[in-house]
XYZ file of C-alpha atoms in Angstrom:
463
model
C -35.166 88.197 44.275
C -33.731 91.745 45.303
C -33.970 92.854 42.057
C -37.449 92.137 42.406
C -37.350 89.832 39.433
C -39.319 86.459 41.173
C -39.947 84.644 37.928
C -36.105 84.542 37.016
C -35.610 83.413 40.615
C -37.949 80.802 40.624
C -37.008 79.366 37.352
C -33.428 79.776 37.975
C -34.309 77.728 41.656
C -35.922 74.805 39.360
C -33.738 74.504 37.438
C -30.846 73.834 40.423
C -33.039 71.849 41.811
C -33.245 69.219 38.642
C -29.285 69.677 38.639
C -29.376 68.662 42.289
C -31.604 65.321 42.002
C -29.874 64.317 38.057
C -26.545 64.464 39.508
C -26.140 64.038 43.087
C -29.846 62.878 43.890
C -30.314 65.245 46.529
C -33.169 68.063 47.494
C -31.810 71.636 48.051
C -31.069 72.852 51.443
C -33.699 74.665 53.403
C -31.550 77.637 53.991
C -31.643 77.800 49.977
C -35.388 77.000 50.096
C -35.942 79.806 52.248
C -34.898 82.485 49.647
C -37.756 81.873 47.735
C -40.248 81.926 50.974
C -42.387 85.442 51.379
C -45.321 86.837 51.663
C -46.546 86.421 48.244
C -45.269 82.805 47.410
C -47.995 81.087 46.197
C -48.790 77.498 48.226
C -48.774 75.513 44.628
C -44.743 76.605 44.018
C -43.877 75.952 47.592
C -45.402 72.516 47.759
C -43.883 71.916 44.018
C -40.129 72.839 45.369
C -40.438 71.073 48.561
C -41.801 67.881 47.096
C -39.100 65.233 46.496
C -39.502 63.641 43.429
C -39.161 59.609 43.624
C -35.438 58.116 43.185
C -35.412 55.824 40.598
C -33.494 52.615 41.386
C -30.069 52.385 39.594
C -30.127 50.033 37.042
C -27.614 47.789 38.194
C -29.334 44.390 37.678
C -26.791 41.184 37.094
C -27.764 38.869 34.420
C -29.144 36.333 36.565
C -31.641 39.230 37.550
C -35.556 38.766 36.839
C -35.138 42.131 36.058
C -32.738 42.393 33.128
C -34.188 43.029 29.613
C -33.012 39.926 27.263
C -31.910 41.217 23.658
C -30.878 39.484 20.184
C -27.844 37.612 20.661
C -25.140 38.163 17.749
C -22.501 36.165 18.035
C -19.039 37.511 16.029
C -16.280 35.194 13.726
C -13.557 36.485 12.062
C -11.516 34.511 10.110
C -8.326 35.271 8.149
C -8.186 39.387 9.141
C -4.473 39.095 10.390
C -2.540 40.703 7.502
C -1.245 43.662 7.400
C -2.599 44.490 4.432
C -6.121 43.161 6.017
C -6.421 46.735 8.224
C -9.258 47.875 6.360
C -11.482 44.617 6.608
C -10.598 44.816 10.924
C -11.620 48.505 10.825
C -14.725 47.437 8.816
C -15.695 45.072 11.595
C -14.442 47.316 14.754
C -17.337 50.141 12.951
C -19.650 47.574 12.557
C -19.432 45.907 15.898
C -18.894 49.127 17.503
C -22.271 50.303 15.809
C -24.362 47.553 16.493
C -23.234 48.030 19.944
C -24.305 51.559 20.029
C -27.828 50.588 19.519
C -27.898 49.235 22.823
C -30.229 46.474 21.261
C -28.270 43.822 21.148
C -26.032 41.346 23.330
C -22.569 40.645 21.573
C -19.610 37.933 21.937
C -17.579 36.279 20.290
C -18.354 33.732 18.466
C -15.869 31.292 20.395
C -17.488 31.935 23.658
C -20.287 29.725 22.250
C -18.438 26.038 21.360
C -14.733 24.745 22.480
C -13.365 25.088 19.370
C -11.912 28.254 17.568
C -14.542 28.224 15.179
C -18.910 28.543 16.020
C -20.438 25.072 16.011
C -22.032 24.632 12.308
C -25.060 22.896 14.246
C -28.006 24.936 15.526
C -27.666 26.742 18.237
C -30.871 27.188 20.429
C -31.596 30.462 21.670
C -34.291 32.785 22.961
C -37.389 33.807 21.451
C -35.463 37.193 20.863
C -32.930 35.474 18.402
C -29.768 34.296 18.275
C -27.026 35.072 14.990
C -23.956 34.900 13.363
C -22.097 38.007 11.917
C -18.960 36.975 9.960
C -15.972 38.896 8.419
C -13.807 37.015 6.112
C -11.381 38.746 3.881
C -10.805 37.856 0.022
C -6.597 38.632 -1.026
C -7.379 38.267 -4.486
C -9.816 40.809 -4.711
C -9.030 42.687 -1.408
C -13.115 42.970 -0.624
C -14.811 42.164 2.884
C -17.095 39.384 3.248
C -19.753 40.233 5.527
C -22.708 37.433 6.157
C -25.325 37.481 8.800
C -26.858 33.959 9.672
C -29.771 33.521 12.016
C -28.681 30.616 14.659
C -32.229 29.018 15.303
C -32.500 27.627 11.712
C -29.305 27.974 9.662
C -30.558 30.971 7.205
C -28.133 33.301 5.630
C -30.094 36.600 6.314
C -27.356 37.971 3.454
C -24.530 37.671 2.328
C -22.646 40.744 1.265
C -19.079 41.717 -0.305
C -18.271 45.019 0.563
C -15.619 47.041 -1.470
C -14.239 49.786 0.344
C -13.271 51.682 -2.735
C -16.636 52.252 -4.175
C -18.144 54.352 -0.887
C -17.393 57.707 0.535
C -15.933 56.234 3.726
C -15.659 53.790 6.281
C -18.613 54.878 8.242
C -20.855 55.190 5.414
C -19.733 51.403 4.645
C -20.306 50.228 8.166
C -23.813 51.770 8.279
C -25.669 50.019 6.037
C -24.554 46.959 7.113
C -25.417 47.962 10.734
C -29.210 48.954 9.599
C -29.783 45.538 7.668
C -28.816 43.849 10.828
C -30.841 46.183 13.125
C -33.845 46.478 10.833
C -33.970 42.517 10.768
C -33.618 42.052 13.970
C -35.829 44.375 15.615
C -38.809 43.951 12.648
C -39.107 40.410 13.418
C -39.716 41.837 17.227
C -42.370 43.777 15.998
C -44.551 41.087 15.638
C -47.657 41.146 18.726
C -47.204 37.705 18.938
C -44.314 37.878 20.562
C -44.345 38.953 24.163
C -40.647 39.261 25.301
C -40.093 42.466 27.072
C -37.772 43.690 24.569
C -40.226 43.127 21.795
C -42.380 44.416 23.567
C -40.422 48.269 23.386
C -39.788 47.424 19.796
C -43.534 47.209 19.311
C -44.117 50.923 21.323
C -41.379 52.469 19.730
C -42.641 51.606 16.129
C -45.985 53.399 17.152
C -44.257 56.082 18.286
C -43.347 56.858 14.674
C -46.434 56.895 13.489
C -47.458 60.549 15.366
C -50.903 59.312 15.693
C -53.219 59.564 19.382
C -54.381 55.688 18.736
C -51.003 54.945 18.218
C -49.734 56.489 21.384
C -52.112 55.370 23.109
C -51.425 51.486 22.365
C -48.129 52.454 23.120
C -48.742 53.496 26.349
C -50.599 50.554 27.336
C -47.368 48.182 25.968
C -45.027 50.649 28.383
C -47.067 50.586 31.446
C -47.404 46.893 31.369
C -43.775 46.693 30.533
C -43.114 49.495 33.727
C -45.324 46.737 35.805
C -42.859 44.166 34.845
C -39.149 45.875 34.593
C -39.276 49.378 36.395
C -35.684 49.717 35.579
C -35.685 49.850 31.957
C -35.007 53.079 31.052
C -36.718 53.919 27.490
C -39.987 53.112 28.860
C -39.747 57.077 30.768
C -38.217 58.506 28.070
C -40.957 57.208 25.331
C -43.705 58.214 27.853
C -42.460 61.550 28.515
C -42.209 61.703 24.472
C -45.569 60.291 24.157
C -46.949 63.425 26.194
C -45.519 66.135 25.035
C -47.150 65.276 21.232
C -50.076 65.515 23.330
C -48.982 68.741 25.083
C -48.596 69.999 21.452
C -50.339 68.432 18.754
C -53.457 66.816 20.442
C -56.637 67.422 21.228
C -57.923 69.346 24.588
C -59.710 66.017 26.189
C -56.367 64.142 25.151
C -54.283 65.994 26.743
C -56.156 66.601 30.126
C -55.235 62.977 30.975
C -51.386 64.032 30.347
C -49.446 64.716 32.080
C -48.015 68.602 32.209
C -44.280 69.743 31.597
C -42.091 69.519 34.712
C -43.961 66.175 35.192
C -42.974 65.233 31.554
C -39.276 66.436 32.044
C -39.092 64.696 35.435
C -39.772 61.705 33.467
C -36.984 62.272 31.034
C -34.424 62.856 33.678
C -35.689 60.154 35.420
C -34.659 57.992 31.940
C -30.941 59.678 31.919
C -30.417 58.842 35.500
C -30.888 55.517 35.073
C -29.184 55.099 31.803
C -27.331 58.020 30.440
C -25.380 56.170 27.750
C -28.618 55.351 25.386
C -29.136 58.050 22.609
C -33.109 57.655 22.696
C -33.015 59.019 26.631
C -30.638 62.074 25.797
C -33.213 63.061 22.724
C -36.111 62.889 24.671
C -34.372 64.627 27.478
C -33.779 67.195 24.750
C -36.595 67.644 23.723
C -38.163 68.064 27.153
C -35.503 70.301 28.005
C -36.386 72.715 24.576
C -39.999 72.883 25.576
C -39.031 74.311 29.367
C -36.923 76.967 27.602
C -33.538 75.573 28.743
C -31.466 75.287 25.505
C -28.019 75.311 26.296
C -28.720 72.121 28.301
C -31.181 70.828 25.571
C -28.239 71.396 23.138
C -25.922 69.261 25.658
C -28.549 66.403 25.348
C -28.930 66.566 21.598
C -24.312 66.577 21.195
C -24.670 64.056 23.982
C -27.005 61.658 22.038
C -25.524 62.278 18.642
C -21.719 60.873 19.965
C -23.668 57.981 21.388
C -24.830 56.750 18.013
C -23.297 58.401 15.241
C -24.441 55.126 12.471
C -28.122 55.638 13.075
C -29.293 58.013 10.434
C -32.697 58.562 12.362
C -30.710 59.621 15.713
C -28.407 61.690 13.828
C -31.362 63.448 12.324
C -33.315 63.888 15.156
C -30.165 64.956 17.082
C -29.754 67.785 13.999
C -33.437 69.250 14.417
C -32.781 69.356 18.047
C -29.195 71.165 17.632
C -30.795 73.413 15.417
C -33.893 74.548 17.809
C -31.088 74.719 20.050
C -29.541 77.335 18.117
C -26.375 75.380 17.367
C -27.446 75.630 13.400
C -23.768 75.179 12.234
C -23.314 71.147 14.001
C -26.939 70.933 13.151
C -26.252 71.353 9.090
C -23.610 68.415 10.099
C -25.591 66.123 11.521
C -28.500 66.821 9.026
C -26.051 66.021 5.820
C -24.088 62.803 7.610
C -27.860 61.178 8.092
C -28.955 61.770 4.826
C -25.490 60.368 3.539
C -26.104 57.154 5.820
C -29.786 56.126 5.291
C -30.329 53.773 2.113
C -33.683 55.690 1.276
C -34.938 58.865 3.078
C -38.208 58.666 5.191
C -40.434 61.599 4.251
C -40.163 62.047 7.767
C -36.501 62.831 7.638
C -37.484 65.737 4.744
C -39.405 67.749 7.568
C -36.592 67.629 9.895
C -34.279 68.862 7.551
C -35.938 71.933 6.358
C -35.776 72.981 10.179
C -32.445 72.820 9.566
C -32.585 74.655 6.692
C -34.858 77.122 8.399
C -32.616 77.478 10.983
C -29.835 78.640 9.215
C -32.017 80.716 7.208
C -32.181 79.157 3.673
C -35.551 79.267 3.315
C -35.503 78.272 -0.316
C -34.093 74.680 0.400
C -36.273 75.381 3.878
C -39.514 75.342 1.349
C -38.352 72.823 -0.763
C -37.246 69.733 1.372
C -40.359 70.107 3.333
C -42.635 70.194 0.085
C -40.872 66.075 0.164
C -42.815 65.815 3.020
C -45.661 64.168 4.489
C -49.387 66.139 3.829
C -50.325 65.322 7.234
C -48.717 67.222 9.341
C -49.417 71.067 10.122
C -46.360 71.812 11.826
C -44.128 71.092 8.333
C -47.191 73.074 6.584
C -46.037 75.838 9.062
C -42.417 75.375 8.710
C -43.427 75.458 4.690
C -45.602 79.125 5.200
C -42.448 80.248 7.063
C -40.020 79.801 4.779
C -41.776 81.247 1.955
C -42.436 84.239 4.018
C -39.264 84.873 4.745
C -37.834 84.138 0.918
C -40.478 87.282 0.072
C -42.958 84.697 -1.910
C -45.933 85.628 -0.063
C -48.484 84.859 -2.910
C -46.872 81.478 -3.640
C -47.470 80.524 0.603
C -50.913 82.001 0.441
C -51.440 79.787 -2.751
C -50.198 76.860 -0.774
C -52.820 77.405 1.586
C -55.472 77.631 -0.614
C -54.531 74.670 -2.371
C -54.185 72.388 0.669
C -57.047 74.019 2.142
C -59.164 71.415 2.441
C -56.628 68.531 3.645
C -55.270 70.502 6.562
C -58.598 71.874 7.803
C -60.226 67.838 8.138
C -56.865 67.213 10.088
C -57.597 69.903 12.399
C -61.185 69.180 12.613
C -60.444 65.391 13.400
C -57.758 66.130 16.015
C -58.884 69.363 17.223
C -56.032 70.929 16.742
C -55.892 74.159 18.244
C -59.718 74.518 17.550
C -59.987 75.567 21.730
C -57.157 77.887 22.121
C -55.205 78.772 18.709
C -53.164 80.901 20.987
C -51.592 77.867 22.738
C -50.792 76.286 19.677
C -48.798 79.232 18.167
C -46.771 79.683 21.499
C -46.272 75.625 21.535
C -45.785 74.842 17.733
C -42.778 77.475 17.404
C -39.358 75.065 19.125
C -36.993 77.537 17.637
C -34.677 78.830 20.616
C -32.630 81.887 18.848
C -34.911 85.198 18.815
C -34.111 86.339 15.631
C -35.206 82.835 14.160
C -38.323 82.253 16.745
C -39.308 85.635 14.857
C -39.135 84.495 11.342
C -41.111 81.626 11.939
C -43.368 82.857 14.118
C -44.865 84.758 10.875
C -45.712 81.494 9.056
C -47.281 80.464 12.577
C -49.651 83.552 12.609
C -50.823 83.182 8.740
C -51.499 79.505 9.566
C -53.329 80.459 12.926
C -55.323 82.986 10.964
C -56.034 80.596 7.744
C -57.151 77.716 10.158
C -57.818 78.778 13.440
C -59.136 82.692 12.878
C -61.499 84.158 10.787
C -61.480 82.195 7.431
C -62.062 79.101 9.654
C -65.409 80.669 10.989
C -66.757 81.157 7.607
């Protein structure tokens, strides 16, 4: 403030402030208050700093609780893994258990909590509406290979039944993971289903539509979280989808969509708001990454993204995520990491996953591979049509981006037209579509952002 610099004060004062109420859920003194206080302080920042923002209730609910948010029950049974020379089926099953836990979507035990005996019951066990399996490890001396088979409890099926040799992948992660994602795409698809109204199916139903980057999608998602808010106020991933949820429509939506959003501090108040009450679920720390990288903070944004990518390092989509994120961040070395482990994990690459990692690319400026992975990608989406214009830019092959406009011409202007993307103010869109942190790389692609602004939004789009 006595440099006369007020905008560095204020945001420098908000940003305390969040630091305050994450960790120690308090308000900043009025003596520290104060120093912002003068003549010229406008009434709308004063009432904004000296507004508490609501304390969310700790999410301490006991099982008995009405509260508490059933999940899948997987029982675990391990027979014969005592050996010495049986280390590397236990280590299979400690990465597999240990990444089934990091989901945070399931409830474990042992198998022997269920029955008396040292061995589960081979009648039916009746559980919740949710499910309730079997995941057992059995190891075979003569052929030193893992036996891995997942039942489901309510009627006896073998899900599958899989023998895993050790030898024939990369490592023991990569061998862990795609047992892990048959469980938790089994599980969690069978959620997915409307009929089933169990809270927790209920998020597994909002967070499918999240992926589908659509404003009828979001907005049936929204009306799944606020009725699960209504019921269960304490379960965290309902904030951080709907702060998620509006910042697409900060960015990628239509004006009339987004004047029933909400704006930014409100949507990173919501993130924070999903951290405080459970900081060890990956899907919080993105979002609160991602809220964080759009209100210009990205040392903590890149805190959020490390944060969420040692939560769940066997979920290919989190690791990816967590790699665009690092590399908006400006952390492009860990990104490249991250990027490369995911795309070892996952079974078969999402398109999705192709746009991501040409940010990555981007980011560490090869825009060659930039222009290429995101060529994989979906035709639907005019950010990865930037990120494409960008990279070619940069690489010097201006003809071949302005021949990629042409050519998609057609395509990209009905998706503007349909969403109105950045039809009222093109301006907004090229300050909002641009997440990269580092200068030098905000600058590169900030040239495929103006020859896409022109192509669509300026003159030719007038003719």
């Amino acid at each position: 403030m006595k440099l006369g610099q007020r905008e560095r004060a204020e945001q420098q004062y908000r940003a305390c402030e969040r630091e305050l109420r994450l960790h120690l859920d308090v308000e900043p003194e009025t003596e520290t208050r104060a120093l912002l206080d003068g003549e010229k302080r406008e009434d709308t920042q004063s009432s904004a700093a000296s507004k508490p923002s609501p304390t969310p209730r700790p999410n301490n609910a006991h099982s008995n609780s009405s509260d508490t948010i059933q999940l899948p029950e997987i029982a675990i049974y391990s027979s014969t893994l005592s050996g010495v020379e049986q280390n590397d089926a236990r280590d299979l099953k400690d990465e597999i258990v240990a990444g089934l836990s990091s989901f945070r979507s399931f409830d474990l035990y042992q198998a022997e909590y269920f029955d008396e005996d040292q061995a589960p019951s081979p009648t039916l066990f009746q559980g919740h509406e949710l499910g309730s399996y079997l995941l057992k490890f059995r190891y075979n001396e003569r052929n030193s290979k893992i036996a891995v088979q997942f039942e489901d409890r309510s009627d006896g099926r073998i899900v599958f039944n899989e023998i895993v040799d050790l030898k024939q992948w990369e490592s023991l992660q990569a061998a862990a993971s795609q047992t892990i994602s048959r469980i938790h795409l089994f599980s969690t698809g069978k959620l997915r289903n409307p009929k089933n109204s169990a809270a927790f199916a209920r998020w597994c139903q909002a967070e499918s539509l999240l992926w589908e980057f659509d404003p009828k999608a979001d907005r049936k998602a929204l009306q799944l979280l606020n009725d699960l808010e209504s019921r269960h106020d304490n379960f965290s991933m309902i904030f951080s989808a709907k702060a998620l949820i509006n910042m697409k429509q900060l960015i990628h939506y239509p004006i009339e969509d987004r004047e029933l959003g909400l704006a930014m501090d409100a949507i990173l108040s919501l993130s924070e708001r999903a951290v405080m009450l459970d900081p060890w679920q990956p899907f919080n720390q993105r979002a609160y990454g991602w809220a964080l990288i759009q209100s210009n903070m990205s040392d903590q944004a890149r805190r959020a993204f490390m944060h969420a990518g040692r939560l769940n390092s066997v979920d290919p989509a989190n690791l990816m995520s967590v790699a665009e994120g690092l590399a908006f961040s400006g952390d492009v070395e860990l990104a490249r990491q991250k990027a490369d482990m995911a795309m070892e994990l996952v079974t078969s690459v999402p398109r999705l996953f192709y746009e991501y990692y040409s940010n990555v690319f981007f980011a560490s400026e090869d825009y060659d591979a930039a222009a290429q992975f995101v060529e994989k990608a979906s035709y639907s989406s005019i950010s990865g049509l930037t990120t494409r214009i960008a990279a070619l830019l940069c690489a010097g092959k201006e003809e071949e981006a302005m021949t990629v406009l042409e050519r998609h011409a057609d395509n990209y202007s009905e998706i503007a037209t349909n969403t109105g993307l950045g039809q009222q103010d093109p301006e907004e869109w090229a300050k909002k579509v641009n997440f990269f942190q580092d200068p030098k790389t905000r600058a590169n692609y900030d040239r495929g952002v103006d020859l896409v602004k022109k192509y669509f939004f300026g003159e030719r789009a007038a003719t």
